[in-house]
C-alpha atoms as one frame of an Amber mdcrd trajectory, in Angstrom:
protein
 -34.125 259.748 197.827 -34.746 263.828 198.216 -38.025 264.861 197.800 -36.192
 267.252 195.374 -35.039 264.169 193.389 -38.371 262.430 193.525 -40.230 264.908
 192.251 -40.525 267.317 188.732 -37.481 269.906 188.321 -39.056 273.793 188.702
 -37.669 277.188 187.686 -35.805 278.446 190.322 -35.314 281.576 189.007 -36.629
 284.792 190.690 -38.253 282.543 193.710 -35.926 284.567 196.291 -38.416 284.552
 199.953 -41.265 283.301 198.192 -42.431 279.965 199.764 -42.232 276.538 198.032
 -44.995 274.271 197.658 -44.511 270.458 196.706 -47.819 269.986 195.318 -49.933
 266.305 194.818 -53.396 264.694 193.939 -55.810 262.619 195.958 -58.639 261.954
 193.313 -59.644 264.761 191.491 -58.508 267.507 194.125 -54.790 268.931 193.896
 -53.039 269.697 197.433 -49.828 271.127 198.462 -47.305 271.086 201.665 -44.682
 273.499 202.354 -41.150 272.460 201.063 -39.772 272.448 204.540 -41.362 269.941
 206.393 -41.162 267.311 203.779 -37.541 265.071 204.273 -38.590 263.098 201.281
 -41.199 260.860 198.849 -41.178 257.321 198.572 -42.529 254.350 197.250 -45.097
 253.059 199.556 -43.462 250.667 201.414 -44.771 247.032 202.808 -46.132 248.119
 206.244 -46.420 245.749 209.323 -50.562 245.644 210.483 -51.248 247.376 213.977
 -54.444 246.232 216.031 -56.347 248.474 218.109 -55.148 251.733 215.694 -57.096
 254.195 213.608 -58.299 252.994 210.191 -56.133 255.953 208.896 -52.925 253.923
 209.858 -51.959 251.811 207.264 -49.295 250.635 209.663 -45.894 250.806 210.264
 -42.638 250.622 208.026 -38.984 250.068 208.476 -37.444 253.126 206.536 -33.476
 252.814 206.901 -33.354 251.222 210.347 -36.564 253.215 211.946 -39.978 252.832
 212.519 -42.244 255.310 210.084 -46.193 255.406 210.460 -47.620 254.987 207.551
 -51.172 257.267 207.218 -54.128 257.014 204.406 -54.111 260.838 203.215 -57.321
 259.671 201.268 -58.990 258.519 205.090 -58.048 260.943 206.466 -60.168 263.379
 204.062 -62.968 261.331 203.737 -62.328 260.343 199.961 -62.781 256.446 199.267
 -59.833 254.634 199.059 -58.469 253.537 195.422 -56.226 250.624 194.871 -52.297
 251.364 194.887 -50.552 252.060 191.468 -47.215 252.936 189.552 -47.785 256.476
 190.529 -48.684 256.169 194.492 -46.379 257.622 196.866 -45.974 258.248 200.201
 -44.428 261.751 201.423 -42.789 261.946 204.713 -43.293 265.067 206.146 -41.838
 266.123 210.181 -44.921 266.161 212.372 -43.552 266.117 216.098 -41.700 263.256
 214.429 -41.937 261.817 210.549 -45.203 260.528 209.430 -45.571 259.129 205.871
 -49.223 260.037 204.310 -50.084 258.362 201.224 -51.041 260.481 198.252 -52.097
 259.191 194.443 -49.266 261.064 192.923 -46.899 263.670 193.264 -47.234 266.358
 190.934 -44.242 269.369 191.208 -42.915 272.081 192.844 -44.315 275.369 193.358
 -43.204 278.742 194.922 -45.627 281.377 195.610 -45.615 284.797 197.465 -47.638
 285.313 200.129 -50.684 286.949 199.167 -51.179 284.093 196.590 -52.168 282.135
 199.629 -56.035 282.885 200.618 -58.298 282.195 203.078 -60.091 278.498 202.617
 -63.265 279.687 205.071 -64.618 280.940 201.853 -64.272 277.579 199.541 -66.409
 274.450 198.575 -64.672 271.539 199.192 -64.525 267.800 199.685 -62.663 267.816
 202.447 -62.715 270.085 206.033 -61.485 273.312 205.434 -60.675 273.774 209.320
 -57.797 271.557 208.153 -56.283 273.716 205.451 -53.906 276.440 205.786 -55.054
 278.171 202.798 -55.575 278.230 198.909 -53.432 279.333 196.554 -54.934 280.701
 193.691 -53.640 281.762 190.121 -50.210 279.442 189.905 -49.175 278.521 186.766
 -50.950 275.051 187.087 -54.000 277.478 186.384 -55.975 275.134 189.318 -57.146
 276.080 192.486 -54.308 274.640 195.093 -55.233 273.369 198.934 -52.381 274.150
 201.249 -53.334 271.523 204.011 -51.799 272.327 207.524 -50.694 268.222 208.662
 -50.248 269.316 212.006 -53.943 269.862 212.728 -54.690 267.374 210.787 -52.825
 264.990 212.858 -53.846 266.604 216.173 -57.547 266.067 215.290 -56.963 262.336
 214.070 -55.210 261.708 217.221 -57.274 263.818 219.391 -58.215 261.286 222.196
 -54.587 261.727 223.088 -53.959 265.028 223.981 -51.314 264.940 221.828 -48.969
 268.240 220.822 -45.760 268.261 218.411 -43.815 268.550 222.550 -45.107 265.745
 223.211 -43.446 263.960 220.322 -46.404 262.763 218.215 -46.966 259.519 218.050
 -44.713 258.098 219.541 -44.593 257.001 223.402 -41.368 256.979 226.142 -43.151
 253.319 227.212 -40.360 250.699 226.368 -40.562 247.074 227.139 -40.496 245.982
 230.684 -40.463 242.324 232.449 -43.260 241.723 234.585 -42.947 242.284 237.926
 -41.164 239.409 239.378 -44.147 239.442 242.364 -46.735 238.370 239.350 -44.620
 235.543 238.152 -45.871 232.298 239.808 -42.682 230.576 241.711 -44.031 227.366
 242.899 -41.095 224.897 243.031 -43.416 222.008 242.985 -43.624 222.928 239.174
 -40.785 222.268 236.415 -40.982 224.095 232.771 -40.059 222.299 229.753 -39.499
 223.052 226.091 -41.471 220.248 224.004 -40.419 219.311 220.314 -40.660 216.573
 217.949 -38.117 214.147 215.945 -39.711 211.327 214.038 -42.979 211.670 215.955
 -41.585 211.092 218.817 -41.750 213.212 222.099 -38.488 214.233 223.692 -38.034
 217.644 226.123 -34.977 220.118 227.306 -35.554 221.592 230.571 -35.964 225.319
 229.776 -33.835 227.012 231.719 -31.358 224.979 229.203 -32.449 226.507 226.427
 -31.279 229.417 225.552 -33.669 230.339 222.293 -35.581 228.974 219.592 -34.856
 229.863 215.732 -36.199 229.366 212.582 -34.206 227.504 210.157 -32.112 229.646
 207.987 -32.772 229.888 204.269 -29.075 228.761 203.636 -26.816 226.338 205.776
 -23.173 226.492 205.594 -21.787 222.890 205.024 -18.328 222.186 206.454 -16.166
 218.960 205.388 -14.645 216.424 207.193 -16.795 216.950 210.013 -19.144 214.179
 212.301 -22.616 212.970 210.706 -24.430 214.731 213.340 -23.215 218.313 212.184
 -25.630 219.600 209.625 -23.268 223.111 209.522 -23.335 226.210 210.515 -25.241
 229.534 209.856 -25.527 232.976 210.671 -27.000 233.908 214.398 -26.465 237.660
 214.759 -23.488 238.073 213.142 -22.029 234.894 215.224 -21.813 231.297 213.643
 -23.811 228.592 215.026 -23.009 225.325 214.452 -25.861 222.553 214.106 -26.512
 219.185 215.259 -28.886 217.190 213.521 -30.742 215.817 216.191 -32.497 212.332
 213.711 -28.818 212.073 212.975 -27.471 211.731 216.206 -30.581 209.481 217.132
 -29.612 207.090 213.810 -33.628 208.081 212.561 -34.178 208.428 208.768 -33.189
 211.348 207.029 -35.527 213.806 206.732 -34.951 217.293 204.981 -35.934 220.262
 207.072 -39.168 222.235 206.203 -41.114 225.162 207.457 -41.913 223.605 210.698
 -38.353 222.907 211.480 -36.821 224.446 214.744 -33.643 224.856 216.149 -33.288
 224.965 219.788 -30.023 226.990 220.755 -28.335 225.207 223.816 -24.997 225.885
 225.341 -22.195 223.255 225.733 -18.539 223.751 227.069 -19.376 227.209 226.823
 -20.337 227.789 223.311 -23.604 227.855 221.379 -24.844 225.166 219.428 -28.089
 224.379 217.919 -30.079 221.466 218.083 -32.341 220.813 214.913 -35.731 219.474
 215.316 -39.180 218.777 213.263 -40.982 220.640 215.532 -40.971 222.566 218.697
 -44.311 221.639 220.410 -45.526 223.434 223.606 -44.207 224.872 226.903 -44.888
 222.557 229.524 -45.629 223.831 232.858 -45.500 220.094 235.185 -45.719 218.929
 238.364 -42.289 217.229 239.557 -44.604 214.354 241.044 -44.771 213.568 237.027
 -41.508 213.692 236.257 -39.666 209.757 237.020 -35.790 209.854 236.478 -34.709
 206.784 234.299 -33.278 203.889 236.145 -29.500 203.361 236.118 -30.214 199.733
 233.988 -32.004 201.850 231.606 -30.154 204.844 230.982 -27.025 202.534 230.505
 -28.336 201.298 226.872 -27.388 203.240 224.041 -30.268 204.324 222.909 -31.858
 205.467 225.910 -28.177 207.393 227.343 -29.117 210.988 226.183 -32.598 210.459
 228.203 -32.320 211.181 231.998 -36.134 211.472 233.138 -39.644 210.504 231.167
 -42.640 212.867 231.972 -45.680 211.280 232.139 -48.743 213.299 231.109 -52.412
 213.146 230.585 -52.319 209.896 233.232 -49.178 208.224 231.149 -50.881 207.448
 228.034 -48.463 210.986 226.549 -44.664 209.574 227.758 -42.266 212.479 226.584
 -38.261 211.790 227.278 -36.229 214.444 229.223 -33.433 214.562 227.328 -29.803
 215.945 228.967 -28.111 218.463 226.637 -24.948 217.635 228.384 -24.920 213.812
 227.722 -26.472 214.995 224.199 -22.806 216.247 223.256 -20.609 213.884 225.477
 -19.683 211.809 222.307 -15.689 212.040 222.272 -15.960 212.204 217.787 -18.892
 215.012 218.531 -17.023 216.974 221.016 -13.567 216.573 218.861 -15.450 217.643
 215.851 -17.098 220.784 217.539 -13.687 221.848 219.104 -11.999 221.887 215.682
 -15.464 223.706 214.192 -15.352 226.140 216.866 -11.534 227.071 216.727 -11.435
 226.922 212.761 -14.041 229.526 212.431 -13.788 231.398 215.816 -17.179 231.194
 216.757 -18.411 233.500 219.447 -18.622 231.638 223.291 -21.453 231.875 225.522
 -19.557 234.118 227.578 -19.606 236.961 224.831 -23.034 237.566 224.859 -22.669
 238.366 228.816 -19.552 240.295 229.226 -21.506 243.548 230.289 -22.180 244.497
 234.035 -25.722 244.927 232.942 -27.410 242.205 230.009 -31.235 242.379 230.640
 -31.815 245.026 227.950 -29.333 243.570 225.913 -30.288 239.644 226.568 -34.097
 240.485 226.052 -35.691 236.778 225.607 -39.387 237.004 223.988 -41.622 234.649
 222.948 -43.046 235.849 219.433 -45.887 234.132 217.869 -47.938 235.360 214.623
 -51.294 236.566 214.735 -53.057 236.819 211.178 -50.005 238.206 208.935 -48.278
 240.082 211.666 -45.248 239.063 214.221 -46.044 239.579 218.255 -43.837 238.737
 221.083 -43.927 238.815 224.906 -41.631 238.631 227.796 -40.125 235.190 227.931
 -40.734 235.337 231.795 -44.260 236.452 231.518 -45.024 232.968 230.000 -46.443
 230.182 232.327 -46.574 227.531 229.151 -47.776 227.374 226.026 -50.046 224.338
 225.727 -52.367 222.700 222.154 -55.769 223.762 221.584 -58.214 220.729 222.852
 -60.755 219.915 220.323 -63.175 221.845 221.973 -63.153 224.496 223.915 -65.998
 224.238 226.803 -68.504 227.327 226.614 -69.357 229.481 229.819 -73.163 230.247
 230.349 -73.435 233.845 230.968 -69.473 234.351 230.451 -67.915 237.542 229.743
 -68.160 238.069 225.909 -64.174 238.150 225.616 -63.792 234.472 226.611 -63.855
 231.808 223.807 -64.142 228.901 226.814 -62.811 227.041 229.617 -60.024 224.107
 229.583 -59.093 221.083 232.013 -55.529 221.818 232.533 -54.295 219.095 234.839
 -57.401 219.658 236.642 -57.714 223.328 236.814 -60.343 225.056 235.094 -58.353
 227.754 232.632 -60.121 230.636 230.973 -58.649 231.114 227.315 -59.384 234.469
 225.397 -58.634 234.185 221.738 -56.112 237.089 221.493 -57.284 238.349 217.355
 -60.921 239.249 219.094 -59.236 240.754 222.050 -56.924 242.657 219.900 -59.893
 243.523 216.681 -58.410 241.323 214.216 -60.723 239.072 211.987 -61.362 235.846
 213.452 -59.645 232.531 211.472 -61.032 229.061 211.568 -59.127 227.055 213.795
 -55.689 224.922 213.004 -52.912 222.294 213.917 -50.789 225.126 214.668 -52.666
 227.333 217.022 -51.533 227.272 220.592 -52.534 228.613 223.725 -50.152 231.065
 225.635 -50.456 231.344 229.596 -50.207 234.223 231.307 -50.639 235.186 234.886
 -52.932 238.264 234.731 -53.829 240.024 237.878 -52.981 236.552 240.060 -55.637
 235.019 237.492 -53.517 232.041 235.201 -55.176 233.068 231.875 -54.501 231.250
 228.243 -54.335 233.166 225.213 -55.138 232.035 221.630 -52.689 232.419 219.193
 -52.444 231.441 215.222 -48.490 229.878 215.611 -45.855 230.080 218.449 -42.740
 230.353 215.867 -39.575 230.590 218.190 -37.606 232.149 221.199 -35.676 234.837
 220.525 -32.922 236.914 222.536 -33.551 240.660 220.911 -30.468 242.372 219.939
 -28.939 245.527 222.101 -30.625 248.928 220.861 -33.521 246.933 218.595 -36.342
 248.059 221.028 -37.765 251.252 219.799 -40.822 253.100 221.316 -44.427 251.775
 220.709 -46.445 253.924 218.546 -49.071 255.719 220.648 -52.138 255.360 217.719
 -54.593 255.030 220.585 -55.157 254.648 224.442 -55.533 251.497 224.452 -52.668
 250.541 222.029 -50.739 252.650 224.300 -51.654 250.728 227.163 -51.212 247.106
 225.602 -48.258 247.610 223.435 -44.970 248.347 225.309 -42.192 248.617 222.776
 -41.599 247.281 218.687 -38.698 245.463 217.728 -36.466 246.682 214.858 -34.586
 243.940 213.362 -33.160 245.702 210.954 -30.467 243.318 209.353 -34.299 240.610
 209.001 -35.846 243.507 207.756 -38.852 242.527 210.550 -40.515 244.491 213.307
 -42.144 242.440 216.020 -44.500 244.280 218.548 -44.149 243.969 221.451 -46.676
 243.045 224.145 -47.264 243.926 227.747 -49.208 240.847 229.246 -50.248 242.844
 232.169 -52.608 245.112 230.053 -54.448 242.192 228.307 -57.147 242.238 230.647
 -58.303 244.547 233.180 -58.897 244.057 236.787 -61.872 243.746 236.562 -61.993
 241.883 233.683 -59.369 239.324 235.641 -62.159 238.588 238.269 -64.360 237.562
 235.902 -62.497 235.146 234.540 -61.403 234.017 238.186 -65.175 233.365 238.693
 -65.681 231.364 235.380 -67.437 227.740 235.984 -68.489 225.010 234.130
């Protein structure tokens, strides 16, 4: 919607060069903005959270496919902030770029020469003059007007940035990178698996196998006449996906699938398929030395044939089955029944997705995980494992103040930061579903502490947009936010590197029981 259509009809009659005003409240005072940097008035819209920002950023919102800061008019004045009503709106006015500042309510449209418009040096008010272009006295709302010049007023908020309307405002050129392959610890002593549950059992993929992990959809498609083991199909980026019920295939009890549920996307005879699960539970970073294939008189008993190694942790009293996603779908029923399901409905091969010279911005893989209310994601390469919380953490003496505590991982002392104080959002009691995220930081293998690790995900082409610059530091940390536009979410992104600083990094290198 226009702002013209938002807001009350005018006379337009005898305006000719005069200059239009759309005019609105914040408490008691009345305000106005010149008609031609406003593109339009909305409803306030749901905004996702950003750490490390300004208190005058609400946050950001998806408004038709593209990121829109969302700014507290009321902060940025100085006036105490009021609950939102029926009559709140936000007016998006070009800045350097669009910004949305939220006002208590639009009132109309003005037009006024230009000696109406006075000098504000010579006015009490509320708010900082230095900020307003003027005031326009005697209109025919027979109040005194504020003309308030936004681009100053952004400039000062934002100050610490040097930033100008050449520069583009906000927003930075910083998109998401992968870590520098010489970072990323290669030791081929070391095998990564993906973890997950069925029945309360313990079974593994190798991860290189996996090609993502998905929440469950809100809606299923069932297809007839198909195997047991095929739950359906649903919608994967505009691609169908069918499923394989993993309890099912295993002859467990039925169970139906809940919040927790995952599905782990693997590839077979070159086509996607996802594997449903009760829950996916860590990353495992392991030593091969761990890892014992099954013997032949094993493996040759039904219920053991999809298994090919067992991974014996925390000295073998934790036994979690390797499981083969190619004997997984060797069944000839299972393998007829995909066929049919995948020529029926002409479901999109593996290939697809890779049929461009170039795939990594394209193919992005990301690990996101949810921090209070809000989504985050990192590289999928940047991630060493993703291991459970112990029941306690063990406390440093004279530590630096960012780290929560110590762990025994596989006999290696690991520093863990909870991420919410690292990035200044309120500390939570801890849960079942917190996890600790590895990175390697400076050469320094450092965990992370986040509320829920919720899936892999391979971003779509063009999704990535620029992060907003709100501060330095944000600048720094955050390299890029995710539009998903058709899931109506925005996930930001993270740059693992700027989590800690050098310095910071040999600190926690030095850490000791």
């Amino acid at each position: 919607m226009s702002a013209a259509e938002e807001i009350v009809e005018h006379d337009d009659t005898d305006i000719d060069d005069r200059q239009q005003y759309v005019t609105f409240k914040l408490g008691d005072e009345l305000f106005a903005v010149e008609m031609n940097p406003v593109q339009e008035i909305i409803r306030v819209p749901e905004v996702v959270r950003v750490p490390l920002a300004p208190e005058s950023l609400c946050g950001l919102a998806n408004l038709r496919g593209k990121v829109l800061p969302i700014l507290s008019l009321r902060h940025l004045f100085g006036i105490a902030d009021a609950e939102d009503d029926e009559s709140t709106r936000a007016v998006v006015i070009e800045v350097g770029q669009p910004l949305g500042f939220v006002v208590d309510k639009v009132a109309s449209v003005i037009a006024c020469d230009e000696a109406q418009l006075e000098d504000a040096s010579s006015i009490r008010s509320t708010v900082d003059t230095t900020l307003l272009k003027g005031v326009i006295k005697n209109s025919s709302a027979n109040q005194m007007i504020m003309v308030i010049d936004f681009q100053s007023l952004v400039e000062q908020e934002f100050a610490h940035l040097g930033l100008n309307s050449s520069e583009g405002g906000l927003l930075s050129d910083a998109l998401i990178e992968n870590l520098d392959q010489a970072e990323l610890d290669d030791d081929d002593s070391e095998i990564q698996l993906v973890s997950f549950a069925v029945d309360e059992q313990e079974y593994a993929i190798y991860i290189d196998e996996v090609k993502e992990i998905v929440q469950m959809p809100e809606e299923v498609i069932s297809v007839p006449k198909t195997s047991g083991h095929i739950l359906g199909l649903m919608n994967l980026r505009d691609s169908l996906l069918p499923l394989i019920d993993l309890r099912t295939l295993f002859s467990l009890a039925n169970k139906i699938p809940d919040d927790k549920s995952r599905i782990v996307v693997v590839s077979s005879n070159g086509y996607f398929i996802g594997i449903v699960v009760d829950n996916v539970s860590e990353v495992l970073r392991v030593n091969r030395d761990i890892v014992e294939s099954l013997i032949p008189a094993m493996a040759r008993e039904i219920e053991l044939s999809d298994v090919t190694d067992i991974c014996r942790l925390e000295g073998g009293k934790r036994l979690v089955s390797v499981l083969s996603t190619e004997r997984l779908f060797d069944s000839e029923n299972l393998q007829e029944s995909l066929t049919e399901l995948t020529e029926e409905t002409m479901l999109e091969p593996e290939q697809s997705h890779n049929d461009g010279v170039n795939t990594e911005e394209d193919d992005n893989q990301v690990v996101v995980f949810r921090l209070d209310n809000e989504e985050f994601a990192v590289p999928i390469t940047s991630v060493q494992e993703i291991v459970r919380i112990p029941e306690e953490l063990i406390r440093v003496p004279k530590a630096p103040p960012f780290l929560e505590g110590v762990i025994n991982l596989r006999g290696v002392v690991l520093p863990v930061v909870d991420l919410r104080l690292r990035l200044e959002i309120k500390s939570t009691q801890r849960s079942e579903r917190q996890r600790i995220v590895v990175f390697l930081v400076h050469g320094v293998r450092t965990g992370f502490i986040v509320d829920q690790v919720t899936e892999v995900l391979r971003l779509p082409e063009g999704c990535i947009e620029p992060s907003p610059r709100v501060s330095k530091e944000h600048g720094n940390l955050f390299s890029g936010m995710a539009n998903l536009r058709d899931s109506k979410r925005m996930i930001q992104l993270i740059n693992p590197r700027s989590l800690i600083d050098e310095e910071s990094a040999n600190a926690l290198a030095g850490a000791k029981v």
